[in-house]
PDB file of C-alpha atoms in Angstrom:
ATOM      1  CA  LEU A 951       0.000   0.000   0.000  1.00 36.00           C
ATOM      2  CA  SER A 952       0.994   3.574  -0.470  1.00 33.00           C
ATOM      3  CA  PRO A 953       3.288   5.174   2.125  1.00 35.00           C
ATOM      4  CA  ARG A 954       0.654   7.910   2.170  1.00 33.00           C
ATOM      5  CA  ARG A 955      -1.509   5.614   4.288  1.00 33.00           C
ATOM      6  CA  ALA A 956      -0.381   4.325   7.667  1.00 32.00           C
ATOM      7  CA  LEU A 957      -2.380   1.235   8.513  1.00 32.00           C
ATOM      8  CA  ALA A 958      -2.786   0.158  12.102  1.00 32.00           C
ATOM      9  CA  VAL A 959      -2.372  -3.560  12.676  1.00 34.00           C
ATOM     10  CA  SER A 960      -4.020  -4.953  15.781  1.00 34.00           C
ATOM     11  CA  ASP A 961      -1.982  -7.035  18.232  1.00 38.00           C
ATOM     12  CA  GLU A 962      -5.026  -9.235  18.777  1.00 41.00           C
ATOM     13  CA  ARG A 963      -4.967 -12.396  16.678  1.00 39.00           C
ATOM     14  CA  PRO A 964      -7.592 -15.110  16.542  1.00 41.00           C
ATOM     15  CA  VAL A 965      -6.374 -18.467  17.845  1.00 41.00           C
ATOM     16  CA  SER A 966      -7.973 -20.412  15.027  1.00 40.00           C
ATOM     17  CA  THR A 967      -9.702 -19.755  11.754  1.00 40.00           C
ATOM     18  CA  GLN A 968     -12.124 -21.560   9.462  1.00 41.00           C
ATOM     19  CA  SER A 969     -10.243 -22.630   6.347  1.00 37.00           C
ATOM     20  CA  THR A 970     -11.749 -22.506   2.878  1.00 38.00           C
ATOM     21  CA  TRP A 971     -12.194 -26.289   3.081  1.00 39.00           C
ATOM     22  CA  GLY A 972     -14.352 -26.036   6.207  1.00 42.00           C
ATOM     23  CA  GLU A 973     -12.060 -27.432   8.908  1.00 44.00           C
ATOM     24  CA  ASN A 974     -10.711 -25.312  11.757  1.00 46.00           C
ATOM     25  CA  ARG A 975      -6.973 -24.655  11.593  1.00 44.00           C
ATOM     26  CA  ARG A 976      -4.801 -23.320  14.363  1.00 49.00           C
ATOM     27  CA  LEU A 977      -2.944 -20.151  13.391  1.00 46.00           C
ATOM     28  CA  PRO A 978       0.818 -20.077  13.906  1.00 47.00           C
ATOM     29  CA  PRO A 979       2.038 -17.813  16.697  1.00 51.00           C
ATOM     30  CA  PRO A 980       3.119 -14.313  15.671  1.00 50.00           C
ATOM     31  CA  LEU A 981       6.783 -13.933  14.870  1.00 50.00           C
ATOM     32  CA  PRO A 982       8.789 -12.725  17.846  1.00 50.00           C
ATOM     33  CA  GLY A 983      10.101  -9.222  17.391  1.00 51.00           C
ATOM     34  CA  ALA A 984      13.347 -10.083  19.161  1.00 48.00           C
ATOM     35  CA  LEU A 985      14.913 -12.205  16.416  1.00 52.00           C
ATOM     36  CA  PRO A 986      18.149 -10.675  15.118  1.00 55.00           C
ATOM     37  CA  GLY A 987      17.464  -8.602  12.065  1.00 57.00           C
ATOM     38  CA  MET A 988      13.771  -8.069  12.828  1.00 56.00           C
ATOM     39  CA  GLU A 989      14.263  -4.956  14.917  1.00 57.00           C
ATOM     40  CA  PRO A 990      13.514  -1.679  13.143  1.00 55.00           C
ATOM     41  CA  LEU A 991      16.353  -0.141  11.168  1.00 59.00           C
ATOM     42  CA  ASN A 992      17.977   2.890  12.773  1.00 58.00           C
ATOM     43  CA  SER A 993      17.960   4.516   9.357  1.00 61.00           C
ATOM     44  CA  GLU A 994      16.730   3.471   5.956  1.00 68.00           C
ATOM     45  CA  PRO A 995      19.373   2.407   3.417  1.00 76.00           C
ATOM     46  CA  LEU A 996      20.259   4.988   0.785  1.00 80.00           C
ATOM     47  CA  VAL A 997      18.028   5.027  -2.272  1.00 87.00           C
ATOM     48  CA  GLN A 998      18.291   7.642  -4.976  1.00 86.00           C
ATOM     49  CA  ASN A 999      17.696   8.364  -8.621  1.00 87.00           C
ATOM     50  CA  LEU A1000      20.773   6.931 -10.309  1.00 87.00           C
ATOM     51  CA  ASP A1001      22.616   8.486 -13.243  1.00 89.00           C
ATOM     52  CA  MET A1002      22.675   5.133 -15.034  1.00 86.00           C
ATOM     53  CA  ASP A1003      18.850   5.123 -15.126  1.00 88.00           C
ATOM     54  CA  LYS A1004      18.623   8.495 -16.908  1.00 90.00           C
ATOM     55  CA  GLY A1005      16.937   8.244 -20.279  1.00 91.00           C
ATOM     56  CA  THR A1006      15.015   5.062 -19.364  1.00 89.00           C
ATOM     57  CA  PRO A1007      11.271   4.827 -18.602  1.00 89.00           C
ATOM     58  CA  ASP A1008      12.218   4.036 -14.975  1.00 87.00           C
ATOM     59  CA  GLU A1009      14.456   7.059 -14.350  1.00 88.00           C
ATOM     60  CA  TRP A1010      11.968   8.285 -11.686  1.00 88.00           C
ATOM     61  CA  VAL A1011      12.402   5.123  -9.537  1.00 87.00           C
ATOM     62  CA  LYS A1012      14.766   5.514  -6.581  1.00 89.00           C
ATOM     63  CA  ARG A1013      17.102   2.533  -6.132  1.00 88.00           C
ATOM     64  CA  SER A1014      20.032   1.466  -4.025  1.00 90.00           C
ATOM     65  CA  PRO A1015      23.369   1.949  -5.799  1.00 90.00           C
ATOM     66  CA  GLU A1016      24.494  -1.256  -4.048  1.00 89.00           C
ATOM     67  CA  LEU A1017      22.217  -3.557  -6.060  1.00 88.00           C
ATOM     68  CA  ILE A1018      24.108  -5.869  -8.399  1.00 86.00           C
ATOM     69  CA  ARG A1019      22.700  -5.221 -11.884  1.00 86.00           C
ATOM     70  CA  LEU A1020      22.343  -8.225 -14.137  1.00 81.00           C
ATOM     71  CA  SER A1021      20.771  -6.560 -17.154  1.00 79.00           C
ATOM     72  CA  GLY A1022      22.488  -3.224 -17.618  1.00 76.00           C
ATOM     73  CA  LYS A1023      20.134  -0.252 -17.832  1.00 80.00           C
ATOM     74  CA  PHE A1024      16.596  -1.294 -18.772  1.00 85.00           C
ATOM     75  CA  PRO A1025      14.578  -3.227 -17.852  1.00 85.00           C
ATOM     76  CA  LEU A1026      16.215  -3.519 -14.458  1.00 83.00           C
ATOM     77  CA  ASN A1027      17.072  -6.952 -13.134  1.00 83.00           C
ATOM     78  CA  ALA A1028      19.162  -6.751  -9.986  1.00 85.00           C
ATOM     79  CA  GLU A1029      19.877  -8.508  -6.724  1.00 86.00           C
ATOM     80  CA  PRO A1030      21.551  -7.732  -3.409  1.00 86.00           C
ATOM     81  CA  SER A1031      24.974  -8.949  -2.417  1.00 86.00           C
ATOM     82  CA  PRO A1032      25.087 -12.076  -0.240  1.00 85.00           C
ATOM     83  CA  GLU A1033      26.529  -9.925   2.553  1.00 86.00           C
ATOM     84  CA  ARG A1034      23.444  -7.677   2.507  1.00 85.00           C
ATOM     85  CA  LEU A1035      21.134 -10.693   2.544  1.00 83.00           C
ATOM     86  CA  MET A1036      22.859 -12.155   5.590  1.00 83.00           C
ATOM     87  CA  GLU A1037      22.825  -8.938   7.640  1.00 83.00           C
ATOM     88  CA  ARG A1038      19.184  -9.139   8.603  1.00 82.00           C
ATOM     89  CA  TRP A1039      16.320 -11.607   8.871  1.00 84.00           C
ATOM     90  CA  ILE A1040      14.054  -9.140   7.037  1.00 86.00           C
ATOM     91  CA  THR A1041      15.511  -7.728   3.803  1.00 86.00           C
ATOM     92  CA  PRO A1042      15.180  -3.923   3.677  1.00 86.00           C
ATOM     93  CA  SER A1043      13.224  -2.918   0.570  1.00 84.00           C
ATOM     94  CA  ALA A1044      16.259  -1.048  -0.787  1.00 86.00           C
ATOM     95  CA  PHE A1045      18.106  -4.385  -1.077  1.00 86.00           C
ATOM     96  CA  HIS A1046      15.240  -6.511  -2.374  1.00 84.00           C
ATOM     97  CA  ASN A1047      15.737  -8.344  -5.643  1.00 84.00           C
ATOM     98  CA  VAL A1048      14.249  -6.765  -8.765  1.00 84.00           C
ATOM     99  CA  ARG A1049      12.954  -8.776 -11.710  1.00 82.00           C
ATOM    100  CA  SER A1050      11.456  -6.688 -14.467  1.00 82.00           C
ATOM    101  CA  HIS A1051      10.317  -7.227 -18.033  1.00 82.00           C
ATOM    102  CA  GLY A1052       9.261  -3.649 -18.716  1.00 85.00           C
ATOM    103  CA  GLU A1053       8.766  -0.243 -17.203  1.00 86.00           C
ATOM    104  CA  THR A1054       7.598   0.287 -13.634  1.00 84.00           C
ATOM    105  CA  GLY A1055       3.987   1.412 -13.616  1.00 82.00           C
ATOM    106  CA  THR A1056       2.916   4.639 -11.987  1.00 82.00           C
ATOM    107  CA  SER A1057      -0.238   5.111 -10.002  1.00 84.00           C
ATOM    108  CA  THR A1058      -1.670   7.301  -7.273  1.00 88.00           C
ATOM    109  CA  TRP A1059      -3.774   6.408  -4.273  1.00 91.00           C
ATOM    110  CA  ASP A1060      -6.773   8.134  -5.841  1.00 92.00           C
ATOM    111  CA  ASN A1061      -6.629   6.539  -9.302  1.00 91.00           C
ATOM    112  CA  HIS A1062      -5.487   2.988  -8.422  1.00 92.00           C
ATOM    113  CA  ARG A1063      -8.229   0.336  -8.578  1.00 93.00           C
ATOM    114  CA  LEU A1064      -8.250  -3.368  -7.694  1.00 93.00           C
ATOM    115  CA  VAL A1065     -10.296  -5.198 -10.330  1.00 95.00           C
ATOM    116  CA  ILE A1066     -11.209  -8.874  -9.974  1.00 93.00           C
ATOM    117  CA  ASP A1067     -12.858 -10.154 -13.140  1.00 94.00           C
ATOM    118  CA  GLY A1068     -12.602 -12.843 -15.776  1.00 93.00           C
ATOM    119  CA  LEU A1069     -13.483 -16.392 -14.707  1.00 90.00           C
ATOM    120  CA  VAL A1070     -15.270 -15.314 -11.519  1.00 86.00           C
ATOM    121  CA  ASP A1071     -18.964 -15.461 -10.616  1.00 87.00           C
ATOM    122  CA  LYS A1072     -19.084 -11.882  -9.334  1.00 88.00           C
ATOM    123  CA  PRO A1073     -16.671  -9.339 -10.809  1.00 92.00           C
ATOM    124  CA  MET A1074     -15.492  -6.800  -8.208  1.00 92.00           C
ATOM    125  CA  GLU A1075     -13.800  -3.421  -8.295  1.00 94.00           C
ATOM    126  CA  PHE A1076     -12.423  -1.443  -5.352  1.00 94.00           C
ATOM    127  CA  SER A1077     -10.770   1.905  -4.759  1.00 94.00           C
ATOM    128  CA  MET A1078      -7.875   2.026  -2.309  1.00 93.00           C
ATOM    129  CA  ASP A1079     -10.056   3.891   0.214  1.00 93.00           C
ATOM    130  CA  GLU A1080     -12.728   1.184  -0.052  1.00 94.00           C
ATOM    131  CA  LEU A1081     -10.146  -1.528   0.607  1.00 93.00           C
ATOM    132  CA  VAL A1082      -8.558   0.040   3.692  1.00 92.00           C
ATOM    133  CA  ASN A1083     -11.865   1.124   5.189  1.00 93.00           C
ATOM    134  CA  LYS A1084     -13.676  -2.189   4.659  1.00 93.00           C
ATOM    135  CA  TYR A1085     -10.985  -4.837   5.299  1.00 93.00           C
ATOM    136  CA  ARG A1086      -8.392  -5.432   7.987  1.00 91.00           C
ATOM    137  CA  SER A1087      -4.757  -5.683   7.051  1.00 90.00           C
ATOM    138  CA  GLU A1088      -2.206  -8.181   8.338  1.00 91.00           C
ATOM    139  CA  THR A1089       1.569  -8.206   8.480  1.00 90.00           C
ATOM    140  CA  PHE A1090       3.463 -11.437   7.877  1.00 86.00           C
ATOM    141  CA  PRO A1091       6.820 -12.562   6.480  1.00 87.00           C
ATOM    142  CA  ALA A1092       6.967 -13.446   2.802  1.00 87.00           C
ATOM    143  CA  LEU A1093      10.024 -14.985   1.149  1.00 86.00           C
ATOM    144  CA  LEU A1094      10.158 -14.089  -2.536  1.00 84.00           C
ATOM    145  CA  VAL A1095      12.568 -16.054  -4.704  1.00 82.00           C
ATOM    146  CA  CYS A1096      13.156 -15.688  -8.432  1.00 77.00           C
ATOM    147  CA  ALA A1097      12.356 -18.850 -10.395  1.00 71.00           C
ATOM    148  CA  GLY A1098      15.866 -18.607 -11.869  1.00 67.00           C
ATOM    149  CA  TYR A1099      17.538 -18.780  -8.454  1.00 64.00           C
ATOM    150  CA  ARG A1100      20.778 -20.785  -8.662  1.00 68.00           C
ATOM    151  CA  ARG A1101      20.778 -20.619 -12.472  1.00 69.00           C
ATOM    152  CA  LYS A1102      24.500 -19.853 -12.349  1.00 69.00           C
ATOM    153  CA  GLU A1103      25.109 -23.339 -10.902  1.00 72.00           C
ATOM    154  CA  GLN A1104      22.740 -24.919 -13.435  1.00 72.00           C
ATOM    155  CA  ASN A1105      24.585 -23.220 -16.293  1.00 74.00           C
ATOM    156  CA  VAL A1106      27.771 -25.037 -15.272  1.00 78.00           C
ATOM    157  CA  LEU A1107      26.055 -28.310 -16.182  1.00 79.00           C
ATOM    158  CA  LYS A1108      24.020 -27.118 -19.152  1.00 79.00           C
ATOM    159  CA  LYS A1109      23.710 -23.587 -20.542  1.00 77.00           C
ATOM    160  CA  SER A1110      20.246 -22.122 -20.188  1.00 72.00           C
ATOM    161  CA  LYS A1111      18.597 -18.819 -21.086  1.00 70.00           C
ATOM    162  CA  GLY A1112      18.474 -16.131 -18.436  1.00 65.00           C
ATOM    163  CA  PHE A1113      20.734 -14.426 -15.951  1.00 64.00           C
ATOM    164  CA  ASN A1114      23.374 -16.081 -13.814  1.00 64.00           C
ATOM    165  CA  SER A1115      21.371 -15.369 -10.698  1.00 66.00           C
ATOM    166  CA  GLU A1116      22.972 -16.323  -7.401  1.00 67.00           C
ATOM    167  CA  HIS A1117      21.085 -14.440  -4.685  1.00 69.00           C
ATOM    168  CA  CYS A1118      17.839 -13.268  -6.182  1.00 75.00           C
ATOM    169  CA  LEU A1119      15.644 -13.418  -3.128  1.00 80.00           C
ATOM    170  CA  GLY A1120      14.288 -11.258  -0.394  1.00 85.00           C
ATOM    171  CA  ASN A1121      12.596 -12.018   2.914  1.00 87.00           C
ATOM    172  CA  SER A1122      10.100  -9.206   3.348  1.00 85.00           C
ATOM    173  CA  GLU A1123       7.378  -8.181   5.702  1.00 84.00           C
ATOM    174  CA  TYR A1124       4.179  -7.877   3.694  1.00 83.00           C
ATOM    175  CA  THR A1125       1.422  -5.665   5.068  1.00 88.00           C
ATOM    176  CA  GLY A1126      -1.847  -5.744   3.261  1.00 89.00           C
ATOM    177  CA  ILE A1127      -5.278  -7.234   2.999  1.00 91.00           C
ATOM    178  CA  PRO A1128      -5.331 -11.015   2.540  1.00 90.00           C
ATOM    179  CA  LEU A1129      -7.018 -11.767  -0.781  1.00 89.00           C
ATOM    180  CA  HIS A1130      -9.287 -14.397   0.785  1.00 90.00           C
ATOM    181  CA  LEU A1131     -10.985 -11.706   2.868  1.00 91.00           C
ATOM    182  CA  ILE A1132     -11.940  -9.848  -0.297  1.00 90.00           C
ATOM    183  CA  LEU A1133     -12.955 -12.916  -2.290  1.00 87.00           C
ATOM    184  CA  ASN A1134     -15.105 -14.342   0.518  1.00 87.00           C
ATOM    185  CA  SER A1135     -16.877 -11.048   1.276  1.00 81.00           C
ATOM    186  CA  ARG A1136     -19.285 -10.895  -1.655  1.00 67.00           C
TER     187      ARG A1136
END
């Protein structure tokens, strides 16, 4: 969600929940905040508009100069160094891997819409205000790994298409509305 909106997340968690298959499932305990690398950063890592992005459709996107670029200028495909990945349990967004096949889209809080249509019984459309006012958000860890992870090792055995990716992953904290809440509400 947009940094323009600060969403409050309740400390109260249900002990169990009804799954989509009907049985009750016990929820895992919340992650302890005392694990190394989960404490808040004292300062955010440096991100800036980089000279090497000038003249590309993404020149407006601020990035860390420490990212290891795999694709040159555009579209950006980059990953953090292994040292940055091992510093913290949660990867700061400035050091998260980037996989891109085109330009980064632009949107504002007021014009962005979530549209659910196609092979669904009831098409739905929501504004950002509707989403945050109607549904609760949750924060949970989410490990994102590129499908080409470890391709560099695979290429030693047999050459494949794609980048020699070695550390294209990021362990993030995702805050947002679980999709099942939206899909089960109408």
